[in-house]
mmCIF file of C-alpha atoms in Angstrom:
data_model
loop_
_atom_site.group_PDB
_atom_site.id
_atom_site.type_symbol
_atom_site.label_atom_id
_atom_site.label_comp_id
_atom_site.label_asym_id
_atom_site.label_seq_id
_atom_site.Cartn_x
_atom_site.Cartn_y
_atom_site.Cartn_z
ATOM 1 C CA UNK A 24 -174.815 178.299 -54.454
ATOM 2 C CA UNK A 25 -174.024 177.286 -57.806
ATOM 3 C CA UNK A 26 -171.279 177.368 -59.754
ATOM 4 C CA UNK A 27 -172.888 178.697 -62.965
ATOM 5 C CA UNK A 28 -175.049 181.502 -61.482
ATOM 6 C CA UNK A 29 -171.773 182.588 -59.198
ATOM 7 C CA UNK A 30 -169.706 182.897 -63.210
ATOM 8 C CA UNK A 31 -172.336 185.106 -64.014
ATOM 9 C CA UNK A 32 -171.326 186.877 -60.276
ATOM 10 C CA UNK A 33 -167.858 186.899 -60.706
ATOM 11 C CA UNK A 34 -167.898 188.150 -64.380
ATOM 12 C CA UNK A 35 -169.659 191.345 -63.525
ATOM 13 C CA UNK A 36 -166.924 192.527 -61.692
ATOM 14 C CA UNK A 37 -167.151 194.488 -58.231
ATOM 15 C CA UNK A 38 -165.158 194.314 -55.390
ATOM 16 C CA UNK A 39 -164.854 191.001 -54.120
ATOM 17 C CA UNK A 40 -166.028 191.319 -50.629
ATOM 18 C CA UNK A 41 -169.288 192.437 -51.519
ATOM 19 C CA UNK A 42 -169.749 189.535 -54.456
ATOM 20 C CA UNK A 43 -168.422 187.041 -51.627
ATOM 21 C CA UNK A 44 -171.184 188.499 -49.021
ATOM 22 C CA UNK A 45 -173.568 188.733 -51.250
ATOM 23 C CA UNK A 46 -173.201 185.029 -52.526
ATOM 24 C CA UNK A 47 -172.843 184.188 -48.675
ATOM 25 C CA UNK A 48 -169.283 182.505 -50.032
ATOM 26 C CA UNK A 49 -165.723 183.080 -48.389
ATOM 27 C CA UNK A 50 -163.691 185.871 -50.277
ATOM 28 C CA UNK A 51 -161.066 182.481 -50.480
ATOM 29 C CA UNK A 52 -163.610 180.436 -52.479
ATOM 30 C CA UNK A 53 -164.742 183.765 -54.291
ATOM 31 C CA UNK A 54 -161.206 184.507 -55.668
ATOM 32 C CA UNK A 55 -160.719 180.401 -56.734
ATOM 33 C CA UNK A 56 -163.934 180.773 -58.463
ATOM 34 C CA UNK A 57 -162.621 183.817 -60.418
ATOM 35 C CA UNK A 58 -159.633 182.484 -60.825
ATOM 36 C CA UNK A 59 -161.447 179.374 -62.532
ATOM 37 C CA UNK A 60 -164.541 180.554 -64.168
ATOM 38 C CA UNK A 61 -164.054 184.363 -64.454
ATOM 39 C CA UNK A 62 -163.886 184.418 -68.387
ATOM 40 C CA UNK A 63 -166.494 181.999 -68.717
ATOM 41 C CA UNK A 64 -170.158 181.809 -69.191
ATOM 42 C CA UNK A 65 -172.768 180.012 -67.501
ATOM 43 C CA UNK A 66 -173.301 177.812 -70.403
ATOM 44 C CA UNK A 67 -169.308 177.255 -70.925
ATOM 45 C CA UNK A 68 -169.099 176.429 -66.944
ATOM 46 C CA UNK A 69 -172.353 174.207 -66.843
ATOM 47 C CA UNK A 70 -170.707 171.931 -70.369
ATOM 48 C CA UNK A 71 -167.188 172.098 -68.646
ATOM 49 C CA UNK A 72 -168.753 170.171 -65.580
ATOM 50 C CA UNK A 73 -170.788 167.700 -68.170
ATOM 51 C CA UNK A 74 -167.087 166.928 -69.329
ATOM 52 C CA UNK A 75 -165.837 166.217 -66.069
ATOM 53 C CA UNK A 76 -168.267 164.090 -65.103
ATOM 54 C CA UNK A 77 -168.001 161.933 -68.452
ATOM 55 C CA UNK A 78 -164.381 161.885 -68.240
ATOM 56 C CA UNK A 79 -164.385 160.523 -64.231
ATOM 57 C CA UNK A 80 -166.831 158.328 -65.606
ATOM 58 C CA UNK A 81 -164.310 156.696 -67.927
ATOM 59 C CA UNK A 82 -161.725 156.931 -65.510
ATOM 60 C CA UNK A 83 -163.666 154.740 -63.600
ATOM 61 C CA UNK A 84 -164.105 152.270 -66.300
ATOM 62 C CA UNK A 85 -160.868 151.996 -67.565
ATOM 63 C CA UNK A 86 -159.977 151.543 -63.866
ATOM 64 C CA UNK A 87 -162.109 148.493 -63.662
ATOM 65 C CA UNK A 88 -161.466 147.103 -67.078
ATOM 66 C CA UNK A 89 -157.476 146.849 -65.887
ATOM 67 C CA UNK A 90 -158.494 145.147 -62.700
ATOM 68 C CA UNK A 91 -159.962 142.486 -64.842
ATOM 69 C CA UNK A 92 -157.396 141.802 -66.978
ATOM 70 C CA UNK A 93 -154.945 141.883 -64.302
ATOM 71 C CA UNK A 94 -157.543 139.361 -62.818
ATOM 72 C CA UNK A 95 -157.347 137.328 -65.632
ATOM 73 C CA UNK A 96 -153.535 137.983 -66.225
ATOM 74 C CA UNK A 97 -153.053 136.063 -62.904
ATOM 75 C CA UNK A 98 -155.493 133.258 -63.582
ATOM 76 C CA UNK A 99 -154.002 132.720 -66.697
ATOM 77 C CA UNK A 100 -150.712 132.159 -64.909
ATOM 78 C CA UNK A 101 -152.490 129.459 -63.189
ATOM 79 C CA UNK A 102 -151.795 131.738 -59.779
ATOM 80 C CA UNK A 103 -155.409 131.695 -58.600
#
């Protein structure tokens, strides 16, 4: 089930038992979602997740670009 179309879920309200059935989700992950994307809508949710993605993206290559200078920190030391 997706995260965007279970926003839509969540924001109409109900009682949480019979969103969670009806999603075929725990009541656990149904209250986390609310708790998360209750206020949102399915566009919000759906750009939110773009950003996360870029940003772990640039994690990653910030990650690697310091692994290379370290790299080249140490072979400039003449340590290799």
């Amino acid at each position: 089930m997706s995260q965007e179309v279970s926003a839509g879920d969540l924001a109409e309200g109900g009682e949480v038992a019979d969103v969670a059935r009806r999603l075929e989700i725990s009541e656990a992950s149904c209250h986390r979602w609310r708790a998360q994307f209750g206020g949102m809508k399915a566009d919000d949710v759906k750009r939110l997740k773009e950003l996360e993605a870029e940003n772990a993206r640039r994690k990653q290559i910030v990650a690697d670009k310091e692994l290379e200078i370290d790299a080249l920190r140490e072979i400039a030391k003449g340590n290799w």
